[in-house]
Structures are given as structure tokens and as C-alpha cells.
Tab-separated table of C-alpha atoms in Angstrom:
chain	number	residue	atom	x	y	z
K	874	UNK	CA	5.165	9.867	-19.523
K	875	UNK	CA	1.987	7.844	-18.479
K	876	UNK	CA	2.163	6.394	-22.002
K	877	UNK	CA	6.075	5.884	-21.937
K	878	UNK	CA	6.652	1.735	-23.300
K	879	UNK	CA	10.551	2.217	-23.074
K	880	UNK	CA	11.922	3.393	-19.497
K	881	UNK	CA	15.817	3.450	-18.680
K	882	UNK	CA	16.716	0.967	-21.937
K	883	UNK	CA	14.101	-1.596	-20.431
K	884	UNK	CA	10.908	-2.503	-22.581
K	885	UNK	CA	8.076	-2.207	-19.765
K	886	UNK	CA	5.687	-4.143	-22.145
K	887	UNK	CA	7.691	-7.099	-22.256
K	888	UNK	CA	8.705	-7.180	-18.332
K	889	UNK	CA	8.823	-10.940	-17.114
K	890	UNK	CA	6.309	-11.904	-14.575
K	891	UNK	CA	7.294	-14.789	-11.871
K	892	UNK	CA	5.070	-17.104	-9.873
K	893	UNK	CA	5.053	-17.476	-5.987
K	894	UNK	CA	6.809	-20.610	-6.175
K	895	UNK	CA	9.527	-18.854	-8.365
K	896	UNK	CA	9.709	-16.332	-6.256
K	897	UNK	CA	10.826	-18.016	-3.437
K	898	UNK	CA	13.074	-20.846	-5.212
K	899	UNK	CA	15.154	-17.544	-6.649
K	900	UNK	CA	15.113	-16.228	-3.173
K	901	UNK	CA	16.778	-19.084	-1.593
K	902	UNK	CA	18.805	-19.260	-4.285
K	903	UNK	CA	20.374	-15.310	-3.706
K	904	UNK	CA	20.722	-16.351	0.162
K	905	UNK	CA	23.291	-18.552	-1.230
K	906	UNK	CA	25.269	-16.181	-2.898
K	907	UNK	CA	23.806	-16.598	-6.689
K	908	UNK	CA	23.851	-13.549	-8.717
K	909	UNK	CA	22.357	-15.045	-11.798
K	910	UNK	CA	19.536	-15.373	-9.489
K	911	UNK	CA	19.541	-12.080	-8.126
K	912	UNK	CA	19.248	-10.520	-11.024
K	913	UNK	CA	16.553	-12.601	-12.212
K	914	UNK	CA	14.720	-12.005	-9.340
K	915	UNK	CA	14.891	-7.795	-10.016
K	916	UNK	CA	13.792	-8.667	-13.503
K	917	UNK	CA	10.490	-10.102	-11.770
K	918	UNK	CA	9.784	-7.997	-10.308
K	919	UNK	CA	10.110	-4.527	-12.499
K	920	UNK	CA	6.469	-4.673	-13.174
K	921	UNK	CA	6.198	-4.009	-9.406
K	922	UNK	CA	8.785	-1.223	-9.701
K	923	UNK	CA	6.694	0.491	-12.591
K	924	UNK	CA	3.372	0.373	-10.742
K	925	UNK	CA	4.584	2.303	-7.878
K	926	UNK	CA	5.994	5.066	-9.575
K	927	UNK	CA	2.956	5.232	-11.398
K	928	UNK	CA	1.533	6.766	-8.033
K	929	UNK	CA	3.826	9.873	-8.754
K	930	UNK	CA	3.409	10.958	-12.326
K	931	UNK	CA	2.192	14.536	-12.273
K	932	UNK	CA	4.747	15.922	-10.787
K	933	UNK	CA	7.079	16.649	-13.773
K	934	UNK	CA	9.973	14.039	-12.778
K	935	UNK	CA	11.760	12.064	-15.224
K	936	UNK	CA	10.449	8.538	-15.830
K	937	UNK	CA	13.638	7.534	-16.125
K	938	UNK	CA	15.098	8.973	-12.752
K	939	UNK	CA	12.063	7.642	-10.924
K	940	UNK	CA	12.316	3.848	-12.404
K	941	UNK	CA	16.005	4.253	-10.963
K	942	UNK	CA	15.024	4.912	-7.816
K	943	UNK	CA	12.128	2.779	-7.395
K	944	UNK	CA	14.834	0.144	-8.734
K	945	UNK	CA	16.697	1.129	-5.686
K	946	UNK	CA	14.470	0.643	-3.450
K	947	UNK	CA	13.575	-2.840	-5.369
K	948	UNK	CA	16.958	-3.944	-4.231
K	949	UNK	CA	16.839	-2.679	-0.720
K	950	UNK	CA	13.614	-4.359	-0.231
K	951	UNK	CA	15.754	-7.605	-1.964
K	952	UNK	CA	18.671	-7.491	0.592
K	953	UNK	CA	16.293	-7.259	3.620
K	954	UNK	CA	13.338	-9.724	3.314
K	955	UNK	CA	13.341	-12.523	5.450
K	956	UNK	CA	11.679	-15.491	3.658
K	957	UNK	CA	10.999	-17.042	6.984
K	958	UNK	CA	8.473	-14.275	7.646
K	959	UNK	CA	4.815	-15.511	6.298
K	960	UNK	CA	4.503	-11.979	4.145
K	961	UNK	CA	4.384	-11.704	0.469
K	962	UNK	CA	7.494	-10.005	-1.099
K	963	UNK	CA	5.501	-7.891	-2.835
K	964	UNK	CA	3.798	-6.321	0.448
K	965	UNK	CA	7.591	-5.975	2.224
K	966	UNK	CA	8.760	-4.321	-0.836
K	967	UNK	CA	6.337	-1.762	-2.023
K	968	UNK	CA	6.484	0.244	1.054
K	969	UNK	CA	10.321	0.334	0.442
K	970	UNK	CA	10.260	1.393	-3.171
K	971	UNK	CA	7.066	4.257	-2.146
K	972	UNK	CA	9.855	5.079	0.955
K	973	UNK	CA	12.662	5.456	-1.930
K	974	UNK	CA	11.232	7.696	-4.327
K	975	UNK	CA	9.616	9.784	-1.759
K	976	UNK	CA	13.132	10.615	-0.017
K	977	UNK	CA	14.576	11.236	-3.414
K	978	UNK	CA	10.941	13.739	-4.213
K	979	UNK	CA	11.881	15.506	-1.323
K	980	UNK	CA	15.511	15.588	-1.316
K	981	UNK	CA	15.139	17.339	-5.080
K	982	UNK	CA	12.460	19.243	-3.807
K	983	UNK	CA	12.783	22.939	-5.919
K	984	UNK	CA	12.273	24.625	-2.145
K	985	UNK	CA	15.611	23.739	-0.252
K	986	UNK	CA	15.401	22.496	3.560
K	987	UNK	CA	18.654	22.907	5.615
K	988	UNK	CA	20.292	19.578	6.199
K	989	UNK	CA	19.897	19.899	9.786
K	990	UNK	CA	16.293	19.740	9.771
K	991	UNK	CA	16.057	17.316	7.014
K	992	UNK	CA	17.815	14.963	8.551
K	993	UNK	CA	16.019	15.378	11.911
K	994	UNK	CA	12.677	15.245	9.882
K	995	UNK	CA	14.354	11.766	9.222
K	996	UNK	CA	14.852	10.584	12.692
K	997	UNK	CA	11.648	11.819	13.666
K	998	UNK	CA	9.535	9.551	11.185
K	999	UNK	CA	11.892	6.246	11.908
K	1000	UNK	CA	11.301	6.779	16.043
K	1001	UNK	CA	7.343	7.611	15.013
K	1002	UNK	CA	7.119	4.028	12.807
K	1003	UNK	CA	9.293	1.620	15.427
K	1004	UNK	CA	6.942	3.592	18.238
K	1005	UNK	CA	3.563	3.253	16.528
K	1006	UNK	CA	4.049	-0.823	15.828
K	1007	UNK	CA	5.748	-1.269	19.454
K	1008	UNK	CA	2.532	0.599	20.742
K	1009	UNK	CA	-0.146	0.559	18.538
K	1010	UNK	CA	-0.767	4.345	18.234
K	1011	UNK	CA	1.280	7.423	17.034
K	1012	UNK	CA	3.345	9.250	19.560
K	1013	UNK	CA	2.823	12.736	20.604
K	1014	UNK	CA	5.227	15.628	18.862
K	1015	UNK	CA	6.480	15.669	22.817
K	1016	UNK	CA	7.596	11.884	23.149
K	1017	UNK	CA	9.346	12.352	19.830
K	1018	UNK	CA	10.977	15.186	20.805
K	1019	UNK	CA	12.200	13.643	24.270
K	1020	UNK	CA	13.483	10.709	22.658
K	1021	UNK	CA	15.047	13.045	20.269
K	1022	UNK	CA	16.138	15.648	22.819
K	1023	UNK	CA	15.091	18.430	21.313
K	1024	UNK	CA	12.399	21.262	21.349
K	1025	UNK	CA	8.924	20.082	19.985
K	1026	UNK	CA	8.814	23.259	17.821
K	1027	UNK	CA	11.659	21.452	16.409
K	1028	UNK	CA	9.932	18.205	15.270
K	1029	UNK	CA	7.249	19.909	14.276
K	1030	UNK	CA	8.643	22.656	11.783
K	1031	UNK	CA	10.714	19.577	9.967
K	1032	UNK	CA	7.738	17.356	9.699
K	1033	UNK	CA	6.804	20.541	7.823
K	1034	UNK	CA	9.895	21.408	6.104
K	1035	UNK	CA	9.669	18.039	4.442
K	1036	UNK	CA	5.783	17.907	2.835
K	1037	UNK	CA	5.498	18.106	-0.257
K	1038	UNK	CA	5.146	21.867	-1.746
K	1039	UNK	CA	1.292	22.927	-2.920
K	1040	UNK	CA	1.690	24.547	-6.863
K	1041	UNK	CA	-0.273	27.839	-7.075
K	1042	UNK	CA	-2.036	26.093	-9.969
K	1043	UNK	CA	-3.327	23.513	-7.602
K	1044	UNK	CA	-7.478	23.309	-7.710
K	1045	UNK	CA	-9.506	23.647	-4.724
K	1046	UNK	CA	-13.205	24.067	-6.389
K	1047	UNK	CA	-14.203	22.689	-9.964
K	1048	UNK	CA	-17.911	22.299	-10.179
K	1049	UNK	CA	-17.501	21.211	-13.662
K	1050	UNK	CA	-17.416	24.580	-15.849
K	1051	UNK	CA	-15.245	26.457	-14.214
K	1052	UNK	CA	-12.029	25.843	-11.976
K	1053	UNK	CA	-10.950	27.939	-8.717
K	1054	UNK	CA	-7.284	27.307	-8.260
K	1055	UNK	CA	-5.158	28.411	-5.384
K	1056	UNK	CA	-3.619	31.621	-7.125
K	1057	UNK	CA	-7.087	32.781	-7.202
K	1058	UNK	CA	-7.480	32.861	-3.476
K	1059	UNK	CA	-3.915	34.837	-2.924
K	1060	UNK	CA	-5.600	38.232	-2.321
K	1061	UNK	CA	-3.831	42.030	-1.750
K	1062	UNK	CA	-5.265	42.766	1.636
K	1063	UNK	CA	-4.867	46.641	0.811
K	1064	UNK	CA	-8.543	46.281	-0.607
K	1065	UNK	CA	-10.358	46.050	3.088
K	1066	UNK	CA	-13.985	46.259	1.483
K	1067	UNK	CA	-13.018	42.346	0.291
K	1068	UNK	CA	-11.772	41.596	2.895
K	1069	UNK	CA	-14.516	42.297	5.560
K	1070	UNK	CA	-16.984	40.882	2.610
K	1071	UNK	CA	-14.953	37.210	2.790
K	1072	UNK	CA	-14.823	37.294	6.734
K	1073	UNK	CA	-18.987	37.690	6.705
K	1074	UNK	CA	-18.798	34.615	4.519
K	1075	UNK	CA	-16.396	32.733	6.440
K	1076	UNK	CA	-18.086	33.490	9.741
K	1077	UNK	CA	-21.668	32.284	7.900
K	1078	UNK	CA	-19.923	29.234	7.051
K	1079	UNK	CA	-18.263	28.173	10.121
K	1080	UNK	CA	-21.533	28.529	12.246
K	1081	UNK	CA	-22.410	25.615	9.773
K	1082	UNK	CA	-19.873	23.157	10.702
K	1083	UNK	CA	-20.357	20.185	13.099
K	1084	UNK	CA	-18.108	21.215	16.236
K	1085	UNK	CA	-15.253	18.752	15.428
K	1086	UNK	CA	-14.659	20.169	11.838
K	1087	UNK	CA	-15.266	24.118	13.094
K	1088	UNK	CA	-12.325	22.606	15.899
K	1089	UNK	CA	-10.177	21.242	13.434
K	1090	UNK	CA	-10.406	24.230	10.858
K	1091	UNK	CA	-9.984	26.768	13.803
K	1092	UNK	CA	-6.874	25.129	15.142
K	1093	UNK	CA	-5.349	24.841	11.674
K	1094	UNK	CA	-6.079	27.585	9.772
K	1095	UNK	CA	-7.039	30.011	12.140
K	1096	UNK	CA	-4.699	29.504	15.057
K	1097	UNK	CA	-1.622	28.110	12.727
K	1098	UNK	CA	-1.174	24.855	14.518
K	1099	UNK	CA	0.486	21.444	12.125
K	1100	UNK	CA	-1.781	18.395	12.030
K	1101	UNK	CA	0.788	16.662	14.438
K	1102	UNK	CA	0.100	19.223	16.873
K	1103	UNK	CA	-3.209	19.104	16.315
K	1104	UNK	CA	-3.202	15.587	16.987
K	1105	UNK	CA	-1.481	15.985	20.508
K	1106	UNK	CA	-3.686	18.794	21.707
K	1107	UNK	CA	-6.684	16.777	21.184
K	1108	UNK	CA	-6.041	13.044	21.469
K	1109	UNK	CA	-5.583	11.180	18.274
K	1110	UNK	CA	-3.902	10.216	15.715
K	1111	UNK	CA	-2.535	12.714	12.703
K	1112	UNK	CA	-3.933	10.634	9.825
K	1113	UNK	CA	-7.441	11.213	11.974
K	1114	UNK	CA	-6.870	14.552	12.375
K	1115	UNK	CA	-5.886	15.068	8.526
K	1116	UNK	CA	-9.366	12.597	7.386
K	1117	UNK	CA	-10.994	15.203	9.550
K	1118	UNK	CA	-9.450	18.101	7.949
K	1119	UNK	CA	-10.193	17.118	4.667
K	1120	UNK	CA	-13.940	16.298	5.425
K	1121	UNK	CA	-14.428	19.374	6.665
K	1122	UNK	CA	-12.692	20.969	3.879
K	1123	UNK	CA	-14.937	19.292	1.374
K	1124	UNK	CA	-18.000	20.427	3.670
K	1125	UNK	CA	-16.873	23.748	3.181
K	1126	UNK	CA	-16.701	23.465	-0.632
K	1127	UNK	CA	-20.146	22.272	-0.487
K	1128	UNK	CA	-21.537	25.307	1.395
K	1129	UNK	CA	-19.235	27.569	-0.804
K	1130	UNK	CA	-21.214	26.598	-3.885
């Protein structure tokens, strides 16, 4: 697919590339009504299309379907930029088109999530973007619940319903040789000798962990708590919480070697 010249009928190696200036002349143009210019303007700006989706392959979706979508959300982005705003078109749209083909990812997702909590999933990330520009910061699960008016344990099992679902064949360790993939760490916990023999290692290894990572493992792993939740017990923000998770993830693949 990475390879793939042809996508939907439309030759991506001969997609027409438009200057600012033409950019914006089209634009004023398809305020007025013109569709000739409207659909010049999507033919533009396909390249743009193409180099989002690129963020996606590897996940076994159809070129095809995800150029459609990413075409959708080309238009969205189309019907609701204001020129008067002093912002690139490309950096109003590409957030749109990423938004697109990540609702249509999860909405084919393989594991099925009720309607109900998809859709409140849904509410739950449009309060959390309007609150975090009006504000500045992210809002706790509980303010998003309020405004919602409904249990946090709520919010927080659809912002989990909704990620993105881990493959068994996923990686965690390579150190260049040899690969340890997630199916490898699914264990039968009849066998209690392994078991006791993996908590001595895990106990050696936590005592070497800076408190904030032995924290952030503890409350995630250990005690079961989502990174939003994690974020609202201690103070910050969930994408600090989840660069804290990983580092200390990585730290533990270090020590594990």
C-alpha cells in the first residue's frame, strides 16, 4: 500500500500542487458560489490528503477507503475555513482530515463499542478541546463529567472504549536479534513457581525507578487507574502523564535487558 501510485481512480504521482496566492484566489472564488473552483481547490490539495493517511498505513485498511475519508475530511475542512483568519489552510485542515479518518478507524474498529458510549466518548473529547483552548489546560474526568451529567466512571471507561486496540503481535522489546512481542508476556498463572520468579524481578526493578515513574507505573498498572484519571489524581495534564508513562516504560526495558 505504501508503494500504491493509483488510489481511488486518481494518479497520486501526478496530483496538482497550488501556490499560496492560488490558494486563496480559489477560495474567494468558492465563497461566491463557484464550483469549478471548488473542485479545483480539492484537486490542490490531494497531496495533503495522501500525506495524512500516510500516518495510518499499518493497520491493514484499504488505501482506497482511507483516501475517501481523508477526502472527506478535505471538504469539511473546505466548507469551514475562514480566510479572514491569518492561518494557513493547510494547518486548519490537517487536523480535520487526522479527526476524519480516526472516527472512521474507530467506528470500524473489529472490537464493537455500544453506541451509547461511543457517542458519549464523542461529547467528552469536543467539551475537553473547547475547555482546554478557553482555559489553557485539560479538564479533570470530574468537570467533564459535570458538564456532561454523568458518572466519571462513565467518561472514563469511553475514553477507553474508544483507543485504539493493541495486536498480540505488537513488540515491546527488540534488542536487535531477537523480538519479545506481547503474546509472549500472556502467561497461565497455574504455574506459581513463574510467577513468584517475575514478581522478584518486578519488585528489583521498581526499587530502580525515579519516584514519579514507580508513581505512574503503580497507579496504572498496578492499581488499574486510565491516564485521564491518572492525570486528575495528581495534577496534570494526560499527554504528561502518558510522556511519563512511556519514559518510564522505556526505563524499564532498559533495566530488563
Amino acid at each position: 500500500m505504501i508503494n500504491k501510485v493509483e488510489i481511488c481512480g486518481v494518479n497520486t504521482s501526478k496530483l496538482p500542487l497550488l501556490t499560496r496566492e492560488e490558494k486563496e484566489e480559489l477560495f474567494i472564488k468558492i465563497k461566491q458560489g463557484d464550483e469549478e473552483a471548488r473542485q479545483t481547490f480539492i484537486n490542490g490539495n490531494l497531496r495533503l490528503v495522501l500525506s495524512v493517511i500516510q500516518r495510518f498505513y499499518g493497520r491493514g485498511e484499504n488505501a482506497d477507503d482511507l483516501f475517501q475519508v481523508g477526502c472527506v475530511g478535505l471538504i469539511k475542512a473546505i466548507d469551514n475555513f475562514d480566510l479572514s483568519q491569518n492561518v494557513q489552510f493547510s494547518t486548519y485542515a490537517v487536523p480535520m482530515i487526522i479527526g476524519e479518518v480516526k472516527r472512521y478507524l474507530r467506528d470500524n474498529n473489529s472490537i464493537r463499542v455500544s453506541r451509547s458510549v461511543r457517542d458519549l466518548a464523542y461529547k467528552a473529547m469536543q467539551f475537553k478541546e473547547r475547555y482546554t483552548k478557553e482555559h489553557g489546560k485539560e479538564p479533570t474526568i470530574d468537570i467533564i463529567a459535570k458538564e456532561l451529567g454523568v458518572e466519571r466512571e462513565n467518561v472514563a471507561l469511553s475514553f477507553d472504549a474508544i483507543q485504539d486496540p493493541v495486536s498480540l503481535q505488537e513488540p515491546v522489546y527488540n534488542d536487535g536479534s531477537e523480538s519479545i512481542y506481547i503474546m509472549d508476556q500472556v502467561k497461565d498463572s497455574k504455574n506459581t513457581d513463574e510467577i513468584w520468579a517475575e514478581n522478584m524481578t518486578i519488585v528489583q526493578i521498581m526499587k530502580k525507578l525515579n519516584e514519579k515513574e514507580k508513581m505512574i507505573i503503580t497507579k496504572r498498572f498496578f492499581d488499574g487507574r486510565t491516564q485521564m484519571e491518572v492525570a486528575d489524581e495528581i495534577g496534570i495534564s494526560q499527554a504528561q502523564v502518558s510522556r511519563l508513562e512511556k519514559n518510564a516504560i522505556e526505563h524499564i526495558k532498559r533495566l530488563y535487558k
